[in-house]
Coordinates of C-alpha atoms in Angstrom, one line a residue:
M11 CA -32.2 62.5 65.3
R12 CA -30.9 59.1 64.3
L13 CA -32.6 56.7 61.9
G14 CA -32.8 53.3 63.6
T15 CA -30.9 52.5 66.7
M16 CA -27.3 51.8 67.8
R17 CA -28.1 48.1 68.5
F18 CA -25.5 45.8 66.7
R19 CA -24.1 48.9 64.9
Q20 CA -20.6 48.7 63.5
P21 CA -18.4 51.5 61.9
E22 CA -17.4 49.1 59.2
F23 CA -19.3 46.4 57.3
A24 CA -19.4 43.1 59.2
V25 CA -18.7 40.2 56.9
Q26 CA -19.4 37.3 59.3
V27 CA -21.2 36.6 62.5
V28 CA -21.4 33.6 64.8
F29 CA -23.5 32.8 67.8
S30 CA -22.3 31.3 71.1
P31 CA -23.7 27.8 71.7
D32 CA -26.3 29.2 74.2
G33 CA -27.4 31.9 71.8
K34 CA -26.7 34.7 74.3
R35 CA -23.7 36.2 72.6
L36 CA -23.0 37.1 69.0
A37 CA -19.5 37.7 67.6
S38 CA -18.8 39.7 64.5
I39 CA -15.8 40.6 62.4
G40 CA -15.3 42.9 59.5
G41 CA -13.3 45.5 57.5
D42 CA -11.8 47.3 60.5
E43 CA -10.1 44.1 61.7
N44 CA -11.8 44.4 65.1
L45 CA -13.6 41.5 66.7
R46 CA -16.8 42.5 68.5
I47 CA -18.9 40.5 70.9
W48 CA -22.6 41.5 71.4
D49 CA -25.2 40.7 74.0
V50 CA -28.0 39.3 71.9
P51 CA -31.1 40.2 74.1
S52 CA -30.0 43.9 74.5
G53 CA -27.9 44.4 71.3
E54 CA -25.2 46.0 73.3
L55 CA -21.5 45.7 72.6
V56 CA -19.8 43.9 75.5
V57 CA -16.3 43.2 74.0
R58 CA -14.2 44.8 71.3
T59 CA -10.7 43.8 70.5
V60 CA -8.6 46.5 68.7
S61 CA -6.3 45.8 65.8
R62 CA -3.6 48.5 65.3
E63 CA -2.2 46.9 62.1
M64 CA -4.8 48.0 59.6
D65 CA -4.3 47.1 55.9
G66 CA -7.8 47.7 54.6
F67 CA -8.5 44.0 53.9
E68 CA -11.9 42.7 54.9
L69 CA -11.8 39.7 57.3
E70 CA -14.1 36.8 56.7
A71 CA -13.2 34.0 59.1
L72 CA -14.9 33.4 62.5
A73 CA -15.9 30.3 64.5
C74 CA -16.8 29.5 68.1
S75 CA -16.0 26.4 70.2
A76 CA -18.8 24.1 71.4
D77 CA -18.4 25.2 75.0
G78 CA -18.5 28.9 74.0
K79 CA -15.2 29.7 75.7
L80 CA -13.0 30.2 72.6
I81 CA -13.4 32.1 69.3
A82 CA -11.2 31.4 66.3
A83 CA -10.8 34.5 64.1
E84 CA -8.5 35.6 61.3
R85 CA -6.9 38.9 62.2
R86 CA -3.7 40.5 60.8
S87 CA -3.3 37.7 58.3
S88 CA -3.1 35.0 60.9
M89 CA -5.4 32.7 62.9
Q90 CA -5.9 33.6 66.5
L91 CA -7.8 31.9 69.4
L92 CA -9.5 34.4 71.6
D93 CA -11.1 34.3 75.0
A94 CA -14.9 34.7 74.2
T95 CA -15.4 36.6 77.5
T96 CA -12.6 39.1 77.3
G97 CA -11.5 39.0 73.7
A98 CA -7.9 38.4 74.9
V99 CA -5.6 36.4 72.5
V100 CA -5.1 32.9 74.0
R101 CA -2.7 31.8 71.3
N102 CA -1.7 32.4 67.6
V103 CA -2.2 29.4 65.3
G104 CA -1.0 29.6 61.7
S105 CA -0.1 32.5 59.6
G106 CA 0.7 33.6 56.1
G107 CA -2.5 34.2 54.3
Y108 CA -6.0 35.8 54.3
Y109 CA -8.6 33.1 55.3
C110 CA -12.1 33.0 54.0
G111 CA -13.3 30.1 56.2
V112 CA -12.5 28.7 59.6
A113 CA -13.9 25.8 61.8
L114 CA -13.1 24.7 65.3
S115 CA -13.6 21.3 66.9
A116 CA -15.9 20.9 69.9
D117 CA -13.0 20.9 72.4
G118 CA -11.1 23.6 70.6
E119 CA -8.1 21.3 70.0
V120 CA -8.4 21.3 66.2
L121 CA -8.6 24.4 63.9
A122 CA -9.2 24.1 60.2
A123 CA -9.0 27.0 57.7
T124 CA -9.2 27.7 54.0
P125 CA -7.2 30.8 52.8
L126 CA -7.8 32.7 49.6
S127 CA -4.9 30.7 48.1
E128 CA -5.2 27.2 46.8
R129 CA -4.5 25.4 50.1
V130 CA -6.5 23.8 52.9
Y131 CA -5.0 23.8 56.5
A132 CA -5.7 22.2 59.8
W133 CA -3.7 22.6 63.1
S134 CA -3.5 21.2 66.6
T135 CA -4.2 24.3 68.7
S136 CA -2.3 23.0 71.7
T137 CA 0.9 22.1 69.9
G138 CA 0.7 24.2 66.7
K139 CA 1.4 21.1 64.6
R140 CA -0.1 21.1 61.1
L141 CA -2.5 18.2 60.7
L142 CA -3.3 19.1 57.1
D143 CA -1.5 21.2 54.4
V144 CA -2.6 20.4 50.9
K145 CA -3.0 22.2 47.6
A146 CA -6.7 21.5 46.9
Y147 CA -8.1 24.3 44.6
G148 CA -7.2 26.9 42.1
P149 CA -6.5 30.6 42.9
N150 CA -9.3 32.6 44.6
A151 CA -11.6 29.5 44.9
R152 CA -12.9 30.7 48.3
P153 CA -14.0 27.3 49.6
S154 CA -16.2 26.9 52.6
L155 CA -15.8 24.1 55.1
T156 CA -17.3 22.1 57.9
L157 CA -15.4 20.2 60.6
S158 CA -16.7 17.3 62.6
P159 CA -17.0 18.2 66.3
D160 CA -14.5 15.4 67.2
G161 CA -11.9 17.0 64.9
T162 CA -11.2 14.0 62.7
R163 CA -13.0 14.8 59.4
L164 CA -13.1 17.9 57.3
W165 CA -15.3 18.7 54.4
T166 CA -14.5 21.5 52.0
F167 CA -17.0 22.9 49.4
L168 CA -17.2 25.2 46.4
R169 CA -20.3 27.1 45.6
G170 CA -20.6 25.5 42.2
G171 CA -20.1 22.0 43.6
G172 CA -16.9 19.9 44.1
A173 CA -17.0 18.8 47.8
R174 CA -13.9 17.0 49.2
L175 CA -13.4 15.0 52.4
W176 CA -10.2 15.1 54.4
N177 CA -9.1 12.7 57.2
L178 CA -7.2 14.8 59.8
E179 CA -5.8 11.8 61.5
T180 CA -3.9 10.7 58.4
G181 CA -3.7 14.1 56.7
K182 CA -5.0 12.5 53.4
E183 CA -8.1 12.9 51.3
E184 CA -10.8 10.2 51.5
E185 CA -13.3 9.0 48.9
P186 CA -16.9 9.9 50.1
A187 CA -19.0 6.8 51.1
W188 CA -22.0 7.7 48.9
S189 CA -22.3 8.8 45.3
G190 CA -23.6 12.3 45.0
M191 CA -21.7 13.6 48.1
K192 CA -19.2 15.3 45.8
D193 CA -22.0 17.5 44.3
S194 CA -22.6 19.1 47.7
V195 CA -22.1 22.9 48.3
A196 CA -22.5 23.1 52.1
G197 CA -22.8 20.8 55.1
A198 CA -23.1 20.4 58.9
F199 CA -22.2 17.7 61.5
S200 CA -24.3 16.7 64.4
D201 CA -22.8 17.3 67.9
D202 CA -21.8 13.6 68.2
S203 CA -20.2 13.7 64.8
R204 CA -22.2 10.6 63.8
R205 CA -24.6 12.4 61.3
L206 CA -23.7 14.6 58.4
A207 CA -26.2 16.8 56.5
L208 CA -25.2 17.9 53.0
T209 CA -27.0 20.1 50.4
D210 CA -26.5 20.5 46.7
G211 CA -26.8 23.6 44.5
Q212 CA -30.6 23.0 44.1
G213 CA -31.2 23.0 47.8
A214 CA -31.8 19.3 48.2
I215 CA -30.8 18.2 51.8
R216 CA -29.7 14.7 52.7
V217 CA -28.6 13.3 56.0
Y218 CA -25.9 10.6 56.2
E219 CA -25.1 8.3 59.1
A220 CA -22.8 5.3 59.3
D221 CA -24.5 1.9 58.6
H222 CA -27.7 3.7 57.4
E223 CA -29.1 4.6 54.1
P224 CA -29.0 8.3 53.3
V225 CA -32.2 10.1 54.2
E226 CA -33.5 12.8 51.8
L227 CA -35.3 15.4 53.9
G228 CA -36.5 17.7 51.1
T229 CA -35.5 20.8 49.1
L230 CA -35.3 24.4 50.1
D231 CA -36.2 26.5 47.0
G232 CA -33.4 28.7 45.8
G233 CA -30.7 26.7 47.6
V234 CA -29.2 26.7 51.1
V235 CA -27.1 29.5 52.6
T236 CA -26.7 28.0 56.1
L237 CA -27.3 24.5 57.5
V238 CA -27.2 23.7 61.2
F239 CA -28.0 20.8 63.6
L240 CA -29.8 22.3 66.6
Q241 CA -29.0 21.4 70.2
D242 CA -32.2 19.6 70.8
G243 CA -30.7 16.7 68.9
D244 CA -33.8 16.2 66.8
S245 CA -33.8 19.2 64.5
L246 CA -32.0 20.5 61.4
A247 CA -32.4 24.1 60.4
A248 CA -31.6 25.8 57.1
V249 CA -31.9 29.3 55.6
G250 CA -32.3 30.1 51.9
P251 CA -31.2 33.2 50.0
S252 CA -34.7 34.6 50.0
G253 CA -34.9 34.6 53.8
V254 CA -37.0 31.4 54.3
L255 CA -36.1 29.5 57.5
A256 CA -36.9 25.8 57.3
R257 CA -36.7 23.1 60.0
W258 CA -36.9 19.3 59.8
S259 CA -37.5 16.7 62.5
L260 CA -34.7 14.1 62.3
A261 CA -36.8 11.5 64.1
S262 CA -39.8 11.6 61.8
H263 CA -38.0 13.1 58.7
T264 CA -40.8 15.7 58.4
R265 CA -40.5 19.3 57.5
Q266 CA -42.0 21.7 60.0
K267 CA -43.7 25.0 59.1
D268 CA -41.4 27.4 57.3
V269 CA -40.8 30.9 58.8
A270 CA -40.3 33.9 56.5
L271 CA -37.7 36.3 57.9
K272 CA -39.4 39.7 57.7
R273 CA -37.7 42.6 55.8
F274 CA -35.0 40.2 54.6
L275 CA -33.2 41.5 51.5
P276 CA -32.6 38.6 49.2
L277 CA -29.1 37.4 48.6
S278 CA -27.7 37.0 45.1
K279 CA -25.4 34.1 44.5
S280 CA -22.4 36.4 44.9
G281 CA -24.0 37.4 48.3
Y282 CA -23.7 33.9 49.7
A283 CA -20.4 35.0 51.1
Q284 CA -22.5 36.9 53.6
V285 CA -22.9 34.0 56.0
I286 CA -26.2 33.7 57.7
A287 CA -25.9 32.4 61.3
I288 CA -28.5 30.3 63.1
S289 CA -28.2 30.0 66.9
R290 CA -27.8 26.4 68.1
D291 CA -30.7 26.8 70.5
G292 CA -32.9 27.7 67.4
R293 CA -34.0 31.0 68.8
Y294 CA -32.3 33.5 66.5
V295 CA -31.0 34.2 63.0
A296 CA -28.4 36.8 62.3
R297 CA -27.0 38.4 59.2
P298 CA -23.8 40.6 58.9
G299 CA -23.9 44.1 57.5
V300 CA -23.2 47.7 58.5
A301 CA -25.8 47.0 61.2
I302 CA -26.1 43.3 62.1
Q303 CA -29.7 42.1 61.5
L304 CA -31.3 39.8 64.1
W305 CA -34.5 37.9 63.7
D306 CA -36.7 35.8 66.0
A307 CA -36.5 32.3 64.5
A308 CA -40.0 31.4 65.7
S309 CA -41.9 34.3 64.3
G310 CA -39.5 35.8 61.7
D311 CA -39.9 39.2 63.4
V312 CA -37.0 41.7 63.2
L313 CA -35.4 42.1 66.6
S314 CA -32.7 44.6 65.6
P315 CA -33.7 47.3 63.1
V316 CA -32.5 47.0 59.5
D317 CA -30.4 50.0 60.2
G318 CA -29.5 51.4 56.8
G319 CA -29.7 48.0 55.1
T320 CA -26.8 45.9 54.4
Q321 CA -24.8 48.5 52.5
Q322 CA -23.7 52.1 53.0
P323 CA -26.3 54.7 51.8
V324 CA -25.3 56.6 48.6
G325 CA -28.0 59.2 48.6
L326 CA -31.1 60.6 50.5
V327 CA -34.0 63.0 50.0
L328 CA -36.5 64.6 52.4
S329 CA -40.2 64.5 51.8
P330 CA -42.1 67.8 51.3
D331 CA -44.0 67.4 54.6
E332 CA -40.7 66.5 56.4
E333 CA -42.3 63.3 57.7
Y334 CA -40.0 60.9 55.8
V335 CA -36.5 60.6 54.4
A336 CA -35.6 58.2 51.6
T337 CA -32.2 56.6 51.4
G338 CA -30.6 54.7 48.5
N339 CA -28.0 52.0 49.1
E340 CA -25.1 50.4 47.3
D341 CA -26.9 47.1 47.1
G342 CA -29.8 48.5 45.1
T343 CA -32.3 48.9 47.9
V344 CA -34.3 52.0 48.6
Q345 CA -35.6 52.6 52.1
L346 CA -38.1 55.0 53.5
W347 CA -37.7 56.2 57.1
S348 CA -40.1 57.9 59.4
L349 CA -38.7 61.0 61.0
I350 CA -41.2 60.6 63.8
T351 CA -40.3 57.1 64.9
G352 CA -36.9 56.7 63.3
K353 CA -38.0 53.4 61.9
C354 CA -37.9 52.0 58.3
V355 CA -41.4 51.9 57.0
G356 CA -40.8 50.7 53.4
T357 CA -38.1 48.9 51.3
Y358 CA -37.8 48.4 47.6
S359 CA -35.0 46.7 45.6
V360 CA -34.2 48.0 42.1
G361 CA -31.6 45.3 41.4
D362 CA -27.9 44.8 42.2
E363 CA -26.7 48.3 41.4
Y364 CA -26.8 51.6 43.3
A365 CA -30.2 53.3 43.9
Y366 CA -30.3 57.1 43.9
P367 CA -33.5 58.7 45.4
V368 CA -34.1 61.9 43.3
G369 CA -37.1 63.5 45.1
F370 CA -40.7 63.3 46.1
S371 CA -43.8 64.4 44.1
A372 CA -45.3 67.7 45.3
T373 CA -47.9 65.9 47.3
G374 CA -45.3 63.5 48.8
E375 CA -47.3 60.5 47.6
A376 CA -44.6 59.3 45.2
L377 CA -40.8 58.8 45.4
I378 CA -38.7 59.0 42.2
V379 CA -35.6 56.9 42.1
N380 CA -32.8 56.7 39.5
T381 CA -30.7 53.5 39.0
L382 CA -27.4 52.7 37.4
E383 CA -29.2 50.1 35.3
G384 CA -30.8 52.9 33.3
S385 CA -34.3 53.0 34.8
I386 CA -36.4 55.7 36.5
V387 CA -38.7 54.2 39.1
M388 CA -41.7 55.8 40.8
L389 CA -42.7 54.3 44.2
R390 CA -45.7 54.8 46.3
V391 CA -45.2 56.4 49.7
P392 CA -45.0 55.1 52.4
D393 CA -45.0 51.3 51.5
L394 CA -42.7 51.8 48.4
M395 CA -44.9 49.7 46.1
L396 CA -44.0 50.1 42.4
L397 CA -46.2 52.7 40.6
R398 CA -44.3 53.1 37.4
S399 CA -41.0 52.2 35.8
I400 CA -39.4 54.0 32.8
E401 CA -36.9 51.6 31.3
D402 CA -33.6 52.0 29.4
T403 CA -33.3 55.8 29.7
D404 CA -29.6 55.5 30.6
A405 CA -30.0 58.6 32.7
Q406 CA -27.0 59.4 34.8
A407 CA -28.6 62.3 36.7
I408 CA -32.1 63.7 37.2
D409 CA -33.6 66.9 38.7
L410 CA -37.4 67.4 39.2
L411 CA -39.7 70.2 38.3
D412 CA -43.5 70.8 38.1
G413 CA -44.1 69.1 41.4
G414 CA -42.3 65.9 40.4
R415 CA -44.5 65.4 37.3
M416 CA -41.6 66.2 35.0
A417 CA -37.9 65.8 35.2
V418 CA -34.8 67.1 33.5
V419 CA -32.9 63.9 32.7
G420 CA -29.4 63.5 31.2
P421 CA -28.5 61.9 29.0
V422 CA -31.6 60.3 27.6
Y423 CA -31.1 57.5 25.1
D424 CA -27.5 58.6 24.6
D425 CA -28.6 61.9 23.1
G426 CA -28.1 64.7 25.7
I427 CA -30.4 66.1 28.3
A428 CA -34.1 66.3 27.9
L429 CA -37.3 67.3 29.6
M430 CA -39.3 64.2 30.3
D431 CA -42.9 63.6 31.4
L432 CA -42.6 61.1 34.3
R433 CA -46.3 60.0 33.8
D434 CA -45.5 58.2 30.6
G435 CA -41.8 58.6 29.9
S436 CA -42.2 60.8 26.9
V437 CA -39.6 63.4 25.9
I438 CA -41.2 66.8 25.8
L439 CA -38.3 69.0 25.0
R440 CA -34.6 68.5 24.0
P441 CA -32.5 71.7 24.0
E442 CA -30.5 72.4 20.9
G443 CA -26.8 72.8 20.6
Q444 CA -25.8 70.5 23.5
R445 CA -23.1 68.0 23.9
S446 CA -24.1 64.3 24.1
E447 CA -20.9 62.7 25.5
G448 CA -19.1 62.9 28.8
F449 CA -22.2 63.9 30.7
G450 CA -21.9 65.1 34.3
Q451 CA -24.8 66.5 36.3
V452 CA -28.1 68.5 35.8
A453 CA -29.8 71.1 38.0
V454 CA -33.0 73.1 37.7
S455 CA -33.2 76.8 38.8
P456 CA -35.5 77.6 41.7
D457 CA -38.0 79.4 39.3
Q458 CA -37.8 76.3 37.0
T459 CA -37.0 78.3 33.9
L460 CA -33.3 77.3 33.4
V461 CA -31.4 74.0 33.4
A462 CA -27.6 73.8 34.0
S463 CA -25.7 70.8 32.9
T464 CA -22.0 69.8 33.2
W465 CA -19.9 67.9 30.7
M466 CA -16.5 66.4 31.0
V467 CA -14.3 67.3 28.1
H468 CA -11.3 65.0 27.4
D469 CA -8.6 66.7 25.4
D470 CA -5.0 67.6 26.2
K471 CA -6.2 69.2 29.4
S472 CA -9.4 67.4 30.7
H473 CA -11.9 69.9 32.1
S474 CA -15.6 70.5 32.6
D475 CA -17.9 72.6 30.5
I476 CA -21.1 74.1 31.9
S477 CA -24.2 74.7 29.7
I478 CA -27.3 76.7 30.5
H479 CA -30.6 76.0 28.7
S480 CA -34.1 77.4 28.9
V481 CA -36.9 75.0 29.5
Q482 CA -39.7 77.4 28.7

């Protein structure tokens, strides 16, 4: 059987998603250089454009025109305009670099992009003429950007602050009208280009409009990942790194009730590159990953399963009763899946490093997990609530015995393998005559009387040594 479903499932990690203006289609792009367009209600793939010039570089640039007819995407180291219905290339615009940000004007006539290099570009899509070509940042700055729908003004942002405003009619930089604008880290324009919403690194959101004083709407704790004016003309929506969706009424300047996106794995600051998308009709929120996650914006309910999390699994174990399977992921999350329903029933994060499920207790009531941060964690089944954590073991591998109450762990405290009581973390036995460097793996014999361990020996000819120890 399959855990989860095939809805919004990609063979490669999706690094960016964007909604069509009506919220009915979702486009994604990722490491295999293929653009995919999905039907949102069904989760089915309706268009896939195939790139045959693979170079292994993950693509991160994607935008949709206001009428939903065109998609701008970076593929094969160039910017392309694609038909949003068929995926066919309408025209190529710009080349010569990998782009981390792209924006399209409402009529599709202006395309702006920020490559991984120091420059910021803008083009006329009908003539191919460059409207902007400036060296704006240092190497690998990875700025984000927002373009006014009328195609006349471009804001570029750095995650640590340092916003800049560009006039695309003159091709020159302009001084922002209000102090504090340069501290912004993200922004969005209203459909009529008259209003601009900006947010700083602390999550404070302000709305600017010509001939009006700035309006401070409030602060989203933890900062803002995505900021969008909704199509109703009276709402501004934002998502924070912890999965809180907030909305404000622009008429009354009041904050509506927040919505917590369920089973949302929090983003670290480095994870902000995973752009969260909010549909302009305010109905959906989407997040890229191996399986694209989709939420109902009104309730926070998950509409597409969190299929394997946002990273590739690095390990799995089966429960003794064969009712569950636990997976560990590259992003430090552990997930428990029901083999009866195929759904995820529990999620736990051990940090930013890999999580390796080791095994279940004999009764199946606890799951033991090893982490690259040097901790052994015991989690309750099935909700994966933390039962116990043994810190700073520096264990590189574990095997269980005595029904999961004890474990052979290696190395422990940089001193070779040991038999550990998982109830309190105490070391019961440490075999004599063992190596303590270059550790590899451990394994317990079926009768639980012997332990085998491997060691990498680095000499003129690097090789592995295998040691056998009695645990009786």
